[in-house]
Amino acid sequence: MVYEFTTWSAKGAAVPLQVSIEPGYKFQWIGRRDGHQIPQRLHAAFRPSGWKWPGKRITVLCPSESELHAGSDLALAVAVLLGSGQWRQGPQASWAFYGAVDLFGKVSSVSGDPIPEHLPPHCEGLVVPMDWKARWPENPAVIGVSTLQEVCDFLARGLRADSRISHRSAEATWPNLRLSKDMQWLFLVVAAGRHPTFLMGPPGTGKTQMARLWWK
């Protein structure tokens, strides 16, 4: 069976990724020099959740192999876990995945990678590291994850680990306060420089709302 996903290159461009999983025992990433390291690395990442790198013949094809790096780990991991039957339900072919996977199964972004401003037109959704989700807090088509287990929970049961980011963004509204000119200037300085600030006063005066706006 061949799985098709979209991932991102080091230049921030959407790149299609094809993964063939057949009977046998061999792994090859056509055109990628570090391909022989991937099974050992992802096998270690799978173990904390009880999964394993399967004894299958796995072939990966990408038209822009030279531009790919660890950011394509997540797309490959999803394809392997689906193809080996360890994940029972998967996304539509139009979903995209981006993220590096470490030996503990944690998903993160690659330092220096540009975050795309828009989703590819052919993609219905995007699964990304949690720091990328913070750029699209109100977009339900962008799913933020921190671990492979969170990816599995979302694909199998629709559970989202990024709901707190969206909820926090929705609550962050500017409080209706009447402030003196001195206080307005003080708050402007604090917000511009993100300076440490101590707020003191009775409950219900807007302290928490102001803090969320300053350091959102």
PDB file of C-alpha atoms in Angstrom:
ATOM      1  CA  MET A   1       0.000   0.000   0.000  1.00  0.00           C
ATOM      2  CA  VAL A   2       1.205   3.513  -0.814  1.00  0.00           C
ATOM      3  CA  TYR A   3       0.506   6.406   1.556  1.00  0.00           C
ATOM      4  CA  GLU A   4       0.660   9.978   0.278  1.00  0.00           C
ATOM      5  CA  PHE A   5       1.192  12.918   2.600  1.00  0.00           C
ATOM      6  CA  THR A   6       2.337  16.508   2.357  1.00  0.00           C
ATOM      7  CA  THR A   7       5.239  17.844   4.410  1.00  0.00           C
ATOM      8  CA  TRP A   8       7.438  20.956   4.304  1.00  0.00           C
ATOM      9  CA  SER A   9      10.903  21.492   2.914  1.00  0.00           C
ATOM     10  CA  ALA A  10      13.676  23.513   4.531  1.00  0.00           C
ATOM     11  CA  LYS A  11      12.593  26.443   2.337  1.00  0.00           C
ATOM     12  CA  GLY A  12       9.012  26.395   3.623  1.00  0.00           C
ATOM     13  CA  ALA A  13       7.475  24.858   0.488  1.00  0.00           C
ATOM     14  CA  ALA A  14       4.859  22.089   0.553  1.00  0.00           C
ATOM     15  CA  VAL A  15       6.328  18.797  -0.675  1.00  0.00           C
ATOM     16  CA  PRO A  16       4.451  15.550  -1.455  1.00  0.00           C
ATOM     17  CA  LEU A  17       5.735  12.419   0.255  1.00  0.00           C
ATOM     18  CA  GLN A  18       4.946   8.872  -0.942  1.00  0.00           C
ATOM     19  CA  VAL A  19       5.562   5.905   1.351  1.00  0.00           C
ATOM     20  CA  SER A  20       5.193   2.317   0.081  1.00  0.00           C
ATOM     21  CA  ILE A  21       4.791  -0.442   2.689  1.00  0.00           C
ATOM     22  CA  GLU A  22       4.983  -4.024   1.439  1.00  0.00           C
ATOM     23  CA  PRO A  23       5.922  -7.451   2.836  1.00  0.00           C
ATOM     24  CA  GLY A  24       9.640  -7.832   3.398  1.00  0.00           C
ATOM     25  CA  TYR A  25      12.313  -6.241   5.560  1.00  0.00           C
ATOM     26  CA  LYS A  26      14.158  -3.274   4.074  1.00  0.00           C
ATOM     27  CA  PHE A  27      14.104   0.503   4.262  1.00  0.00           C
ATOM     28  CA  GLN A  28      15.200   2.896   1.558  1.00  0.00           C
ATOM     29  CA  TRP A  29      14.648   6.615   1.146  1.00  0.00           C
ATOM     30  CA  ILE A  30      15.469   7.281  -2.475  1.00  0.00           C
ATOM     31  CA  GLY A  31      17.970  10.105  -2.764  1.00  0.00           C
ATOM     32  CA  ARG A  32      18.458  10.728   0.964  1.00  0.00           C
ATOM     33  CA  ARG A  33      21.898   9.942   2.357  1.00  0.00           C
ATOM     34  CA  ASP A  34      20.893   9.548   5.994  1.00  0.00           C
ATOM     35  CA  GLY A  35      18.073   7.133   5.165  1.00  0.00           C
ATOM     36  CA  HIS A  36      19.777   4.197   6.867  1.00  0.00           C
ATOM     37  CA  GLN A  37      19.567   6.004  10.240  1.00  0.00           C
ATOM     38  CA  ILE A  38      15.823   6.570  10.188  1.00  0.00           C
ATOM     39  CA  PRO A  39      14.568   3.080  11.232  1.00  0.00           C
ATOM     40  CA  GLN A  40      16.749   3.049  14.374  1.00  0.00           C
ATOM     41  CA  ARG A  41      15.804   6.600  15.297  1.00  0.00           C
ATOM     42  CA  LEU A  42      12.053   6.176  14.849  1.00  0.00           C
ATOM     43  CA  HIS A  43      12.105   2.756  16.499  1.00  0.00           C
ATOM     44  CA  ALA A  44      13.397   4.457  19.656  1.00  0.00           C
ATOM     45  CA  ALA A  45      10.714   7.139  19.314  1.00  0.00           C
ATOM     46  CA  PHE A  46       7.949   4.524  18.976  1.00  0.00           C
ATOM     47  CA  ARG A  47       8.909   2.468  22.038  1.00  0.00           C
ATOM     48  CA  PRO A  48       7.640   4.796  24.819  1.00  0.00           C
ATOM     49  CA  SER A  49       4.076   4.290  23.518  1.00  0.00           C
ATOM     50  CA  GLY A  50       4.441   0.562  22.873  1.00  0.00           C
ATOM     51  CA  TRP A  51       4.840   0.750  19.095  1.00  0.00           C
ATOM     52  CA  LYS A  52       7.755  -0.575  17.054  1.00  0.00           C
ATOM     53  CA  TRP A  53       9.410  -0.172  13.703  1.00  0.00           C
ATOM     54  CA  PRO A  54       7.777  -2.937  11.605  1.00  0.00           C
ATOM     55  CA  GLY A  55       9.435  -5.734   9.697  1.00  0.00           C
ATOM     56  CA  LYS A  56       8.246  -4.436   6.317  1.00  0.00           C
ATOM     57  CA  ARG A  57       9.740  -3.336   3.031  1.00  0.00           C
ATOM     58  CA  ILE A  58       9.394   0.453   3.259  1.00  0.00           C
ATOM     59  CA  THR A  59      10.261   2.701   0.324  1.00  0.00           C
ATOM     60  CA  VAL A  60      10.035   6.512   0.494  1.00  0.00           C
ATOM     61  CA  LEU A  61       9.863   8.730  -2.582  1.00  0.00           C
ATOM     62  CA  CYS A  62       9.929  12.518  -2.598  1.00  0.00           C
ATOM     63  CA  PRO A  63      10.534  14.798  -5.609  1.00  0.00           C
ATOM     64  CA  SER A  64      12.647  17.214  -3.534  1.00  0.00           C
ATOM     65  CA  GLU A  65      14.668  14.919  -1.285  1.00  0.00           C
ATOM     66  CA  SER A  66      17.609  17.294  -1.046  1.00  0.00           C
ATOM     67  CA  GLU A  67      15.446  19.917   0.663  1.00  0.00           C
ATOM     68  CA  LEU A  68      14.037  17.609   3.332  1.00  0.00           C
ATOM     69  CA  HIS A  69      15.421  17.040   6.811  1.00  0.00           C
ATOM     70  CA  ALA A  70      14.126  16.104  10.270  1.00  0.00           C
ATOM     71  CA  GLY A  71      10.950  18.136   9.695  1.00  0.00           C
ATOM     72  CA  SER A  72       9.621  15.275   7.582  1.00  0.00           C
ATOM     73  CA  ASP A  73       9.895  12.794  10.485  1.00  0.00           C
ATOM     74  CA  LEU A  74       6.254  13.154  11.505  1.00  0.00           C
ATOM     75  CA  ALA A  75       4.830  12.411   8.055  1.00  0.00           C
ATOM     76  CA  LEU A  76       7.000   9.300   7.738  1.00  0.00           C
ATOM     77  CA  ALA A  77       6.167   8.121  11.262  1.00  0.00           C
ATOM     78  CA  VAL A  78       2.414   8.413  10.591  1.00  0.00           C
ATOM     79  CA  ALA A  79       2.723   6.470   7.329  1.00  0.00           C
ATOM     80  CA  VAL A  80       4.753   3.678   8.954  1.00  0.00           C
ATOM     81  CA  LEU A  81       2.438   3.305  11.951  1.00  0.00           C
ATOM     82  CA  LEU A  82      -0.637   3.269   9.717  1.00  0.00           C
ATOM     83  CA  GLY A  83       0.877   0.891   7.192  1.00  0.00           C
ATOM     84  CA  SER A  84       1.965  -1.578   9.863  1.00  0.00           C
ATOM     85  CA  GLY A  85      -1.510  -1.630  11.429  1.00  0.00           C
ATOM     86  CA  GLN A  86      -0.381  -0.155  14.750  1.00  0.00           C
ATOM     87  CA  TRP A  87      -2.650   2.849  14.159  1.00  0.00           C
ATOM     88  CA  ARG A  88      -6.109   1.737  13.083  1.00  0.00           C
ATOM     89  CA  GLN A  89      -7.480   4.980  11.680  1.00  0.00           C
ATOM     90  CA  GLY A  90      -5.679   7.624   9.673  1.00  0.00           C
ATOM     91  CA  PRO A  91      -6.248  11.027   8.097  1.00  0.00           C
ATOM     92  CA  GLN A  92      -7.462  11.817   4.639  1.00  0.00           C
ATOM     93  CA  ALA A  93      -4.786  11.904   1.947  1.00  0.00           C
ATOM     94  CA  SER A  94      -5.119  15.674   1.813  1.00  0.00           C
ATOM     95  CA  TRP A  95      -3.715  16.216   5.319  1.00  0.00           C
ATOM     96  CA  ALA A  96      -0.210  17.573   5.844  1.00  0.00           C
ATOM     97  CA  PHE A  97       2.281  16.773   8.591  1.00  0.00           C
ATOM     98  CA  TYR A  98       5.373  18.630   9.761  1.00  0.00           C
ATOM     99  CA  GLY A  99       7.647  18.023  12.732  1.00  0.00           C
ATOM    100  CA  ALA A 100      10.890  16.504  13.929  1.00  0.00           C
ATOM    101  CA  VAL A 101      10.596  13.455  16.221  1.00  0.00           C
ATOM    102  CA  ASP A 102      13.211  12.809  18.912  1.00  0.00           C
ATOM    103  CA  LEU A 103      14.109   9.496  20.579  1.00  0.00           C
ATOM    104  CA  PHE A 104      11.438   9.985  23.264  1.00  0.00           C
ATOM    105  CA  GLY A 105       8.625  10.489  20.735  1.00  0.00           C
ATOM    106  CA  LYS A 106       8.415  14.255  21.244  1.00  0.00           C
ATOM    107  CA  VAL A 107       7.440  16.386  18.233  1.00  0.00           C
ATOM    108  CA  SER A 108       9.152  19.733  17.671  1.00  0.00           C
ATOM    109  CA  SER A 109       9.950  22.188  14.910  1.00  0.00           C
ATOM    110  CA  VAL A 110      13.363  22.507  13.277  1.00  0.00           C
ATOM    111  CA  SER A 111      15.253  25.656  14.204  1.00  0.00           C
ATOM    112  CA  GLY A 112      15.323  28.140  11.349  1.00  0.00           C
ATOM    113  CA  ASP A 113      12.489  26.589   9.339  1.00  0.00           C
ATOM    114  CA  PRO A 114      10.119  29.258   7.939  1.00  0.00           C
ATOM    115  CA  ILE A 115       6.499  28.891   8.993  1.00  0.00           C
ATOM    116  CA  PRO A 116       4.212  28.976   5.924  1.00  0.00           C
ATOM    117  CA  GLU A 117       1.696  31.803   5.904  1.00  0.00           C
ATOM    118  CA  HIS A 118      -1.083  29.717   4.336  1.00  0.00           C
ATOM    119  CA  LEU A 119      -2.055  26.068   4.128  1.00  0.00           C
ATOM    120  CA  PRO A 120      -1.544  24.399   0.749  1.00  0.00           C
ATOM    121  CA  PRO A 121      -4.763  24.710  -1.279  1.00  0.00           C
ATOM    122  CA  HIS A 122      -5.136  20.929  -1.607  1.00  0.00           C
ATOM    123  CA  CYS A 123      -4.780  20.261   2.156  1.00  0.00           C
ATOM    124  CA  GLU A 124      -7.769  20.045   4.460  1.00  0.00           C
ATOM    125  CA  GLY A 125      -5.712  20.155   7.634  1.00  0.00           C
ATOM    126  CA  LEU A 126      -2.221  20.423   9.048  1.00  0.00           C
ATOM    127  CA  VAL A 127      -0.645  18.642  12.035  1.00  0.00           C
ATOM    128  CA  VAL A 128       2.304  20.620  13.422  1.00  0.00           C
ATOM    129  CA  PRO A 129       4.376  21.120  16.589  1.00  0.00           C
ATOM    130  CA  MET A 130       2.698  23.127  19.313  1.00  0.00           C
ATOM    131  CA  ASP A 131       4.820  26.242  18.721  1.00  0.00           C
ATOM    132  CA  TRP A 132       3.574  26.400  15.118  1.00  0.00           C
ATOM    133  CA  LYS A 133      -0.034  26.076  16.317  1.00  0.00           C
ATOM    134  CA  ALA A 134       0.451  29.282  18.308  1.00  0.00           C
ATOM    135  CA  ARG A 135       0.669  31.127  14.970  1.00  0.00           C
ATOM    136  CA  TRP A 136      -2.847  29.946  14.024  1.00  0.00           C
ATOM    137  CA  PRO A 137      -4.652  29.775  17.395  1.00  0.00           C
ATOM    138  CA  GLU A 138      -8.151  30.217  15.934  1.00  0.00           C
ATOM    139  CA  ASN A 139      -7.772  27.978  12.871  1.00  0.00           C
ATOM    140  CA  PRO A 140      -9.415  24.578  13.620  1.00  0.00           C
ATOM    141  CA  ALA A 141      -7.710  23.014  10.589  1.00  0.00           C
ATOM    142  CA  VAL A 142      -4.288  23.366  12.265  1.00  0.00           C
ATOM    143  CA  ILE A 143      -3.667  20.709  14.917  1.00  0.00           C
ATOM    144  CA  GLY A 144      -0.885  21.329  17.441  1.00  0.00           C
ATOM    145  CA  VAL A 145       0.877  18.312  18.983  1.00  0.00           C
ATOM    146  CA  SER A 146       3.783  17.730  21.360  1.00  0.00           C
ATOM    147  CA  THR A 147       4.194  13.932  21.086  1.00  0.00           C
ATOM    148  CA  LEU A 148       3.445  11.054  18.745  1.00  0.00           C
ATOM    149  CA  GLN A 149       0.852   9.837  21.255  1.00  0.00           C
ATOM    150  CA  GLU A 150      -1.075  13.081  20.809  1.00  0.00           C
ATOM    151  CA  VAL A 151      -1.046  12.537  17.037  1.00  0.00           C
ATOM    152  CA  CYS A 152      -2.429   9.039  17.555  1.00  0.00           C
ATOM    153  CA  ASP A 153      -5.139  10.306  19.932  1.00  0.00           C
ATOM    154  CA  PHE A 154      -6.276  12.883  17.397  1.00  0.00           C
ATOM    155  CA  LEU A 155      -6.331  10.549  14.393  1.00  0.00           C
ATOM    156  CA  ALA A 156      -8.056   7.713  16.239  1.00  0.00           C
ATOM    157  CA  ARG A 157     -10.458   9.565  18.548  1.00  0.00           C
ATOM    158  CA  GLY A 158     -10.401  13.215  17.551  1.00  0.00           C
ATOM    159  CA  LEU A 159      -8.805  14.276  20.843  1.00  0.00           C
ATOM    160  CA  ARG A 160      -6.928  17.557  20.602  1.00  0.00           C
ATOM    161  CA  ALA A 161      -4.058  18.538  22.887  1.00  0.00           C
ATOM    162  CA  ASP A 162      -4.053  22.119  21.580  1.00  0.00           C
ATOM    163  CA  SER A 163      -7.543  23.072  22.760  1.00  0.00           C
ATOM    164  CA  ARG A 164      -6.088  25.217  25.546  1.00  0.00           C
ATOM    165  CA  ILE A 165      -4.275  27.410  23.022  1.00  0.00           C
ATOM    166  CA  SER A 166      -7.471  28.123  21.082  1.00  0.00           C
ATOM    167  CA  HIS A 167      -9.468  28.672  24.295  1.00  0.00           C
ATOM    168  CA  ARG A 168      -6.901  31.073  25.712  1.00  0.00           C
ATOM    169  CA  SER A 169      -6.849  33.092  22.478  1.00  0.00           C
ATOM    170  CA  ALA A 170     -10.634  33.365  22.397  1.00  0.00           C
ATOM    171  CA  GLU A 171     -10.738  34.685  25.973  1.00  0.00           C
ATOM    172  CA  ALA A 172      -8.051  37.332  25.450  1.00  0.00           C
ATOM    173  CA  THR A 173     -10.181  40.414  24.872  1.00  0.00           C
ATOM    174  CA  TRP A 174      -9.287  43.977  25.796  1.00  0.00           C
ATOM    175  CA  PRO A 175     -10.936  44.806  29.142  1.00  0.00           C
ATOM    176  CA  ASN A 176     -13.209  47.828  29.329  1.00  0.00           C
ATOM    177  CA  LEU A 177     -11.213  49.956  31.784  1.00  0.00           C
ATOM    178  CA  ARG A 178     -11.068  53.710  32.374  1.00  0.00           C
ATOM    179  CA  LEU A 179      -7.388  54.537  32.818  1.00  0.00           C
ATOM    180  CA  SER A 180      -5.568  57.767  33.519  1.00  0.00           C
ATOM    181  CA  LYS A 181      -3.055  59.063  30.994  1.00  0.00           C
ATOM    182  CA  ASP A 182      -0.184  58.037  33.285  1.00  0.00           C
ATOM    183  CA  MET A 183      -1.525  54.490  33.525  1.00  0.00           C
ATOM    184  CA  GLN A 184      -2.075  54.320  29.773  1.00  0.00           C
ATOM    185  CA  TRP A 185       1.531  55.339  29.185  1.00  0.00           C
ATOM    186  CA  LEU A 186       2.765  52.824  31.764  1.00  0.00           C
ATOM    187  CA  PHE A 187       0.795  49.991  30.157  1.00  0.00           C
ATOM    188  CA  LEU A 188       2.081  51.001  26.716  1.00  0.00           C
ATOM    189  CA  VAL A 189       5.685  50.735  27.926  1.00  0.00           C
ATOM    190  CA  VAL A 190       5.033  47.368  29.577  1.00  0.00           C
ATOM    191  CA  ALA A 191       3.331  45.949  26.484  1.00  0.00           C
ATOM    192  CA  ALA A 192       5.993  47.246  24.090  1.00  0.00           C
ATOM    193  CA  GLY A 193       8.932  45.863  26.052  1.00  0.00           C
ATOM    194  CA  ARG A 194       7.209  42.854  27.664  1.00  0.00           C
ATOM    195  CA  HIS A 195       8.681  43.959  30.992  1.00  0.00           C
ATOM    196  CA  PRO A 196       8.110  42.055  34.259  1.00  0.00           C
ATOM    197  CA  THR A 197       5.224  43.742  36.070  1.00  0.00           C
ATOM    198  CA  PHE A 198       3.559  43.278  39.459  1.00  0.00           C
ATOM    199  CA  LEU A 199      -0.207  43.905  39.459  1.00  0.00           C
ATOM    200  CA  MET A 200      -2.053  44.379  42.742  1.00  0.00           C
ATOM    201  CA  GLY A 201      -5.703  45.157  43.373  1.00  0.00           C
ATOM    202  CA  PRO A 202      -9.105  43.685  44.287  1.00  0.00           C
ATOM    203  CA  PRO A 203     -10.661  40.857  42.236  1.00  0.00           C
ATOM    204  CA  GLY A 204     -12.560  41.741  39.058  1.00  0.00           C
ATOM    205  CA  THR A 205     -10.557  44.817  38.098  1.00  0.00           C
ATOM    206  CA  GLY A 206      -9.011  43.323  34.934  1.00  0.00           C
ATOM    207  CA  LYS A 207      -5.541  42.291  36.185  1.00  0.00           C
ATOM    208  CA  THR A 208      -5.634  38.822  34.622  1.00  0.00           C
ATOM    209  CA  GLN A 209      -7.025  40.095  31.324  1.00  0.00           C
ATOM    210  CA  MET A 210      -4.325  42.744  31.067  1.00  0.00           C
ATOM    211  CA  ALA A 211      -1.574  40.203  31.823  1.00  0.00           C
ATOM    212  CA  ARG A 212      -2.838  37.843  29.124  1.00  0.00           C
ATOM    213  CA  LEU A 213      -2.835  40.639  26.585  1.00  0.00           C
ATOM    214  CA  TRP A 214       0.698  41.775  27.454  1.00  0.00           C
ATOM    215  CA  TRP A 215       2.356  38.371  27.388  1.00  0.00           C
ATOM    216  CA  LYS A 216       0.070  36.510  24.960  1.00  0.00           C
TER     217      LYS A 216
END
